Every structure is written in structure tokens, then in C-alpha cells.
CSV table of C-alpha atoms in Angstrom, one decimal:
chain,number,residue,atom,x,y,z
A,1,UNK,CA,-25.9,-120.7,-63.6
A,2,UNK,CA,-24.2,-121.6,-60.4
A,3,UNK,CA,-21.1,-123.4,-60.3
A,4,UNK,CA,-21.4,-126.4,-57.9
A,5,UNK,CA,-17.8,-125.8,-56.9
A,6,UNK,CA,-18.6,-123.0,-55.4
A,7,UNK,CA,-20.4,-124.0,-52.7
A,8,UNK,CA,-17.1,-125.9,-51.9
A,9,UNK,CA,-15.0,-124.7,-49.4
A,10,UNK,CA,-11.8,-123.9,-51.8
A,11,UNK,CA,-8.3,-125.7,-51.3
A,12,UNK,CA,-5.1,-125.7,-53.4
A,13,UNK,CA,-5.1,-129.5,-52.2
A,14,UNK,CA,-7.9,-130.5,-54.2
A,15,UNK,CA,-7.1,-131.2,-58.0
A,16,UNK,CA,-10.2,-129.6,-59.3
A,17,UNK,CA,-10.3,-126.7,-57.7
A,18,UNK,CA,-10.1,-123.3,-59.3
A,19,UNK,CA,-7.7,-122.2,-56.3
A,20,UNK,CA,-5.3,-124.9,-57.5
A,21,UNK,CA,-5.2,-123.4,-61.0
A,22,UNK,CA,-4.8,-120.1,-59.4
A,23,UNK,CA,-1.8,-120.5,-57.3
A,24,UNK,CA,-0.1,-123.1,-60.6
A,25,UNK,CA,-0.6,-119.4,-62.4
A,26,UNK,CA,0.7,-117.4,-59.7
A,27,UNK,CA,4.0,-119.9,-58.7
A,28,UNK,CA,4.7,-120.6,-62.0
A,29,UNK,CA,8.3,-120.2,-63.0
A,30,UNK,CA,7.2,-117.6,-65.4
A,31,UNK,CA,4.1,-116.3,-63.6
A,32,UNK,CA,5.7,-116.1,-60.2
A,33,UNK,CA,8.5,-113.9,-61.8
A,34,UNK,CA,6.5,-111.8,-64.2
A,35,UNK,CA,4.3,-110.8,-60.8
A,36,UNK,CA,7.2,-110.1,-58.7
A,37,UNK,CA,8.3,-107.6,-61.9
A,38,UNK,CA,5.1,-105.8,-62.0
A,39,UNK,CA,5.6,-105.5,-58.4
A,40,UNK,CA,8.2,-102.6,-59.1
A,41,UNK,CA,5.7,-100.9,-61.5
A,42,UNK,CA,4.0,-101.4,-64.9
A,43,UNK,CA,6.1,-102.6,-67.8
A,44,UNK,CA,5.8,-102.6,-71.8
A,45,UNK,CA,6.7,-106.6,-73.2
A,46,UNK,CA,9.7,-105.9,-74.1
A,47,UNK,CA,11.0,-104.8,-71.3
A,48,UNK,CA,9.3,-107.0,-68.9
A,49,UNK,CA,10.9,-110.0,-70.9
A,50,UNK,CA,14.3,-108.6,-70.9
A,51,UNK,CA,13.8,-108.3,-67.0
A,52,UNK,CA,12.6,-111.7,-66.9
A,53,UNK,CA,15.6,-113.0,-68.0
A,54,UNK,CA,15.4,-116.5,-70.1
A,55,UNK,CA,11.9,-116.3,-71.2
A,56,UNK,CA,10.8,-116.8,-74.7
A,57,UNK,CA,8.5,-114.3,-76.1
A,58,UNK,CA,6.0,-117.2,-76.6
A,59,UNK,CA,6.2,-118.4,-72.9
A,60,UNK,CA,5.7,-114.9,-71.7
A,61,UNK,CA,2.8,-114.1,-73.9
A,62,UNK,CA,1.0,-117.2,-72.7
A,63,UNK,CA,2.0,-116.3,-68.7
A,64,UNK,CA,0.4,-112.9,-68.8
A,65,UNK,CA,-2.6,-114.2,-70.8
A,66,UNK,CA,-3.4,-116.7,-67.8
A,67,UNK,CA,-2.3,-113.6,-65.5
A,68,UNK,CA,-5.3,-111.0,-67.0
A,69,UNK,CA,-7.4,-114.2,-67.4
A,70,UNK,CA,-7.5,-114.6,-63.2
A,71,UNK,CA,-7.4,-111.2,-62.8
A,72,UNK,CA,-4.4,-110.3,-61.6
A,73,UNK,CA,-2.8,-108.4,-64.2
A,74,UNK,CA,-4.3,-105.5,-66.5
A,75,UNK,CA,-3.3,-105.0,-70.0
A,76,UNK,CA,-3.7,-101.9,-71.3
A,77,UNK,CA,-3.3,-100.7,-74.9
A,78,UNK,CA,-2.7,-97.1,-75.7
A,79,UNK,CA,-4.4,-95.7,-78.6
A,80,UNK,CA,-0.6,-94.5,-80.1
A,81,UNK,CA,1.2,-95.1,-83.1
A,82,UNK,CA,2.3,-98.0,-83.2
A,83,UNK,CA,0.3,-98.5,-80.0
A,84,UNK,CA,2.1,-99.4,-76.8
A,85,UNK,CA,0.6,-102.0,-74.8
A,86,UNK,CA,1.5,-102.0,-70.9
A,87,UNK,CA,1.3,-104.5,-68.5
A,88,UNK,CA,0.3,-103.7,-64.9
A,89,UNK,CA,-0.9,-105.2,-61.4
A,90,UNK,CA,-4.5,-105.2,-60.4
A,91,UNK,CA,-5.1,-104.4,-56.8
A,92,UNK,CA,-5.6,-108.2,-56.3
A,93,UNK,CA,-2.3,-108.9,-58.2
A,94,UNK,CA,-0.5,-106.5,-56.3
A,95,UNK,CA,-1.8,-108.3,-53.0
A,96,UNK,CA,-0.5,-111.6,-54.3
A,97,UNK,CA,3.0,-109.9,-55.7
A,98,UNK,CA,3.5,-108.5,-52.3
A,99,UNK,CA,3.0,-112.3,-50.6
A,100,UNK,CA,5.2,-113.7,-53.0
A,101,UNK,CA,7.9,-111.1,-53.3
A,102,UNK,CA,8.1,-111.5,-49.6
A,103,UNK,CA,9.0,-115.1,-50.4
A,104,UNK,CA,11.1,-114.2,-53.3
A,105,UNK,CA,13.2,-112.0,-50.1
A,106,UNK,CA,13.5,-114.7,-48.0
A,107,UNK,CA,15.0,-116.9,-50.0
A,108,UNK,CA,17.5,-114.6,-52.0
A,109,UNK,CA,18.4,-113.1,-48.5
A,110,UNK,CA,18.7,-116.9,-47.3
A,111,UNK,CA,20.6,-118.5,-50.3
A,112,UNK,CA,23.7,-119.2,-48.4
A,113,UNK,CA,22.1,-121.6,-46.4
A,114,UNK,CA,20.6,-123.2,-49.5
A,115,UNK,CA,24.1,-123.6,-51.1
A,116,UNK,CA,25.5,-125.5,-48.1
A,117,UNK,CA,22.5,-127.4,-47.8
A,118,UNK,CA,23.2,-128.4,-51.6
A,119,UNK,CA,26.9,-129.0,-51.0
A,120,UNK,CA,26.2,-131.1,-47.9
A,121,UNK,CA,23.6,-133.0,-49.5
A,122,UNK,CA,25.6,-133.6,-52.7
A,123,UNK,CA,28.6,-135.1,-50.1
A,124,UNK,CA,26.5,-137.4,-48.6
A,125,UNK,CA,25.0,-138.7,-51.6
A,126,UNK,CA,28.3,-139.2,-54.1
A,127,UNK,CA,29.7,-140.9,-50.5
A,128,UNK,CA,26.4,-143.1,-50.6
A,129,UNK,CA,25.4,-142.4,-47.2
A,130,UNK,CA,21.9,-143.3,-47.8
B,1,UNK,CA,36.3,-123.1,-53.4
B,2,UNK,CA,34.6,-120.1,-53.3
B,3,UNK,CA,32.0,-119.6,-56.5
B,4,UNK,CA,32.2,-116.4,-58.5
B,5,UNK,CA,28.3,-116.0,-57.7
B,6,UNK,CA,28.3,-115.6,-53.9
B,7,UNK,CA,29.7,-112.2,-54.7
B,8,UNK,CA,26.8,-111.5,-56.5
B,9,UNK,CA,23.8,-109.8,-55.1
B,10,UNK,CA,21.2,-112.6,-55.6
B,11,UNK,CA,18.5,-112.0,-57.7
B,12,UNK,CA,15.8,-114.5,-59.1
B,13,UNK,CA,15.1,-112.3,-62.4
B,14,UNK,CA,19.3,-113.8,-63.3
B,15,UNK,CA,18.6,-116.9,-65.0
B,16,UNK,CA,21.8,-118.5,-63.4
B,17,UNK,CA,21.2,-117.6,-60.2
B,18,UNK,CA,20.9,-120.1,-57.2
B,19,UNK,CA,18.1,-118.2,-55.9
B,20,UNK,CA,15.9,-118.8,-59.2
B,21,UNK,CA,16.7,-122.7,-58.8
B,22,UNK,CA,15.3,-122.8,-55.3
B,23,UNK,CA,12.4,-120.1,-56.0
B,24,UNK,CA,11.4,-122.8,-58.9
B,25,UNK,CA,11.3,-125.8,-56.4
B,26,UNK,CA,9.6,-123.9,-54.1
B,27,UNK,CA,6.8,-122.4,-55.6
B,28,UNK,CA,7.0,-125.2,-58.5
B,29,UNK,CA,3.3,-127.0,-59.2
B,30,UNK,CA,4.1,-129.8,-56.8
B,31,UNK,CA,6.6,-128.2,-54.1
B,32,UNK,CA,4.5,-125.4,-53.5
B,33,UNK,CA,1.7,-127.9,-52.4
B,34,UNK,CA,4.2,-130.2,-50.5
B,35,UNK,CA,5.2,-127.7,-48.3
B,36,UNK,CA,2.4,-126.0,-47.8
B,37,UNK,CA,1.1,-129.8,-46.8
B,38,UNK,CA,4.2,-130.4,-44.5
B,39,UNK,CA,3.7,-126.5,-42.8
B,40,UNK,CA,0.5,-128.3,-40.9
B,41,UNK,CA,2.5,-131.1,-39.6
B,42,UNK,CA,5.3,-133.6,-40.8
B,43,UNK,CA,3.9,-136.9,-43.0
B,44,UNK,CA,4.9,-140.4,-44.4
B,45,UNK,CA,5.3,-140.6,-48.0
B,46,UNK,CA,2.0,-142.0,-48.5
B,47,UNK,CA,-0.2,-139.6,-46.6
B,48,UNK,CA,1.8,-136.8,-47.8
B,49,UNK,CA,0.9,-138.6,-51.3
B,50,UNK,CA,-3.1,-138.5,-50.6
B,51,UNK,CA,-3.3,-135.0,-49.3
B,52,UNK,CA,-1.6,-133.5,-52.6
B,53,UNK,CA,-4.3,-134.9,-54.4
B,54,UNK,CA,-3.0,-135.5,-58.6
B,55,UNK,CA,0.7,-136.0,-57.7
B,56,UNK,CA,2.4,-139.5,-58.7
B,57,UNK,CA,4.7,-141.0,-56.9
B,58,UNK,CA,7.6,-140.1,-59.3
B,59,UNK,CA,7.4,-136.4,-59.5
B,60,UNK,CA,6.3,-136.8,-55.5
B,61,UNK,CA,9.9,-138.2,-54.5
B,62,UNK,CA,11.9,-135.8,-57.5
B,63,UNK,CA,10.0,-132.8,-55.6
B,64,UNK,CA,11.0,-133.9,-51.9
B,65,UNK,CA,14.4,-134.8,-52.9
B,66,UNK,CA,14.7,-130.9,-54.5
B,67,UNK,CA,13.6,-130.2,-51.5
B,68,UNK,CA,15.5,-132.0,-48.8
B,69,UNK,CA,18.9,-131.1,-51.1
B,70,UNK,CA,17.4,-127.0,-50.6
B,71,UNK,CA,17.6,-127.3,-47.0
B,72,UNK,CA,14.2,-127.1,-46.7
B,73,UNK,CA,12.3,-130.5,-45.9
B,74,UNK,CA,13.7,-133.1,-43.3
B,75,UNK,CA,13.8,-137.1,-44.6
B,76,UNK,CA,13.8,-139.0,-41.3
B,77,UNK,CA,14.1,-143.0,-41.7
B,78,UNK,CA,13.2,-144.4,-38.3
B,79,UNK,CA,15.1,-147.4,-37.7
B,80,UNK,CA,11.5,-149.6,-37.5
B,81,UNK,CA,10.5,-152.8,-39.4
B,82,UNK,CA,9.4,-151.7,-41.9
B,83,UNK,CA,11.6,-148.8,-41.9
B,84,UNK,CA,9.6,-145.8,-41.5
B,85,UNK,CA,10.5,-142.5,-43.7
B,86,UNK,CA,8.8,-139.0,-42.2
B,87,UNK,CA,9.2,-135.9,-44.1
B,88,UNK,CA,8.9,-132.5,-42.2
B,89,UNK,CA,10.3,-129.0,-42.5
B,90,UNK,CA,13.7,-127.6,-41.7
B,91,UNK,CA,13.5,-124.4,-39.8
B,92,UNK,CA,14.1,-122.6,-43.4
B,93,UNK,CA,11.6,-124.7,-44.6
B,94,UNK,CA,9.1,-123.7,-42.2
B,95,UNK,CA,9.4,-120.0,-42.7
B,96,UNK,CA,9.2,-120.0,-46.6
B,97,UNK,CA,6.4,-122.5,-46.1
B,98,UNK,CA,4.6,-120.0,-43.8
B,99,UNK,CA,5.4,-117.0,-46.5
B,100,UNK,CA,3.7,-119.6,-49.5
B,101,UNK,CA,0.4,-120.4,-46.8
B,102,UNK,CA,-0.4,-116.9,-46.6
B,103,UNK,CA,0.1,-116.9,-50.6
B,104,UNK,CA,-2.3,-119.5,-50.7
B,105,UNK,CA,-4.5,-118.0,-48.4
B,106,UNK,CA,-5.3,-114.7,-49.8
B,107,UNK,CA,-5.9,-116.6,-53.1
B,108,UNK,CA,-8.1,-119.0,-51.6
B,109,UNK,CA,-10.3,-116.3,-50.0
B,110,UNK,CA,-10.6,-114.5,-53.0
B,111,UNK,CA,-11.3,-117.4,-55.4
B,112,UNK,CA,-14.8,-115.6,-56.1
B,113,UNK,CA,-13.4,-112.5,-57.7
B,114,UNK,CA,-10.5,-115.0,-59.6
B,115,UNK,CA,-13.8,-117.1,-60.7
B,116,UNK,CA,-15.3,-113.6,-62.2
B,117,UNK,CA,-12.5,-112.4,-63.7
B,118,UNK,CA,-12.0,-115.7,-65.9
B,119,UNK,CA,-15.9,-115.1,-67.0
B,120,UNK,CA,-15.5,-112.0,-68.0
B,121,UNK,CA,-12.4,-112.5,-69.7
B,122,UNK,CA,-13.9,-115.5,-71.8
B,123,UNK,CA,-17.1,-113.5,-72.1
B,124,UNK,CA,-15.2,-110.8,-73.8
B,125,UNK,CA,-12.3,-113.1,-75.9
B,126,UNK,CA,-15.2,-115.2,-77.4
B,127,UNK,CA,-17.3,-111.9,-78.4
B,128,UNK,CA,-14.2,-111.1,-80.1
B,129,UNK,CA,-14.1,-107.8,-78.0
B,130,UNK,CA,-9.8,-107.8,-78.3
């Protein structure tokens, strides 16, 4: 069965489109950060939430989930005892990491300008200039 | 006043860090799509409104005002009657905008193999497979 959508040419802008749901997976707060982890290497839970610092166990179960679910992370469970689960990028995941870790550099590397746009926007408003 | 945190290195894996607050408003459901709009030319409220098709008018103006305080999108009120309001992008705004289009881009073009790896994934999850 073919999917009329797909003969649709696909735009984040549209609020049906697959694309849409991709990218909401992908920028996330928790999906955005969880890709730019796995961007350094493969990870066990644990340690993936610890390095995404704040998330609930719940939240990042659920974020990965939608992650292997478009395809852009692997989970892998090793036949151990107690078996150890990993988490890693699939080439496509690593293509969209690399994209948004270079946004993730751009803005840490910029953040100084962000904090005196903040402070310069917070002046003008308690002074009620607009 | 100098804040303890510009010492820091920024990173967006620190919950507290400044950096995670603008990553969130950037690639957030709604400001990811708003400035990806605004990165092919500056809009009214209203047209900016239409092209980010789902987004109400609340969480519209809560996602330009993040944005404008960031630094990263321009309010303009031209001094017509009716007052006209024009959002476009700072010059930081138009470089992490460009860095989020090519995000976009890559998953746009690959929206085929995102649309087989979620029926695989439900083909497998609903035969139990995991």
C-alpha cells in the first residue's frame, strides 16, 4: 500500500507531514541532546542519562524509543548476564547529530552574545520601552 | 556583575547552563520552524502565522519573544497606521537558522528511509519480536 503522502513533496512546514514529526524527534529537548551524546560514541542508559543531565529515566526511555522508531538510533542488546543494552547512532543518525552538533557549537561558542542580548532585552522591557 | 557561569566552559548537557536555555528555544517544536520560516525572508506576524502551519497565536508570540530576547529574531514596528510589526533574523539568528535548514534538509530528503524505519519498527513491536 502506498502512502498518498508520499507523493508529496515533504516540508517540516506542513503539520501532517512525517518530516515534521521527524525534526520534533530530532530538536527535541531530549532528542536533540541524546543525538548530540551518541555523537561522541555509543552509550549504555545509564550513562547516557547521567550525561544528559536532568532527564528522568522515563523521559529518556520514551526519547530513544522515538529515536530507533525513525531510525536514527540502534539499540543493541548483548546476550550477557544481566545483559547490557547499548545505544548507538545509525549512519543516518550520525548525519543528523553531526548537523545539529554543529548548531549545538555555534551557539555555546556564541553564548555571550545571547547573554547580553537577554540583559539588553530584560532593560528595555522592566523600563517599558515597548 | 559578572555571573559565576561565564567562567564556565558552556555546555548544553549542564542543565543550568545558558546555552541549554537558548538550544531549547531554538530547536524547540515551534522556534525551530519560526526560524527556519524567517531564514527565507523576514514576515508579519500573520504570514509568519500561515506558513508554520498548527501554531496558535499564543505559543507563536511566547516563541518570537524567546527569540527576539536570544538575540536571534528582529521585532520591527513601522511607524504606519496600522502599525506594522516585521520579524526577521539578527545576524546570529541567520547563521544558527542556516545550521537548523540544513538539519531540516538532510531529514527532508531522507523522509523515505525515516518512513521505512517506523514500518519496520512497528512491524516488528506488534509481532512481539522485542
Amino acid at each position: 500500500m502506498s502512502d498518498p503522502a508520499d507523493d508529496l513533496i515533504p516540508s517540516v512546514f506542513a503539520r501532517d507531514c512525517a518530516s515534521r514529526g521527524v525534526l520534533t524527534n530530532v530538536t527535541g529537548k531530549w532528542g536533540g541532546l541524546a543525538l548530540a551524546a551518541l555523537h561522541d560514541g555509543s552509550y549504555r542508559f545509564n550513562a547516557l542519562r547521567r550525561r544528559v543531565d536532568g532527564v528522568s529515566e522515563k523521559m529518556l526511555a520514551q526519547t530513544l524509543q522515538a529515536l530507533e522508531r525513525d531510525g536514527l538510533v540502534r539499540r543493541e542488546v548483548q546476550a550477557t548476564i544481566p545483559p547490557r543494552v547499548e545505544y548507538s547512532l545509525t549512519p543516518l543518525g550520525a548525519r543528523a547529530a553531526a548537523k545539529l552538533k554543529e548548531l549545538i557549537d555555534l551557539l555555546e561558542g556564541e553564548i555571550g552574545q545571547v547573554r547580553a542580548a537577554r540583559a539588553e532585552y530584560d532593560r528595555d522591557h522592566a523600563a517599558g520601552v515597548r
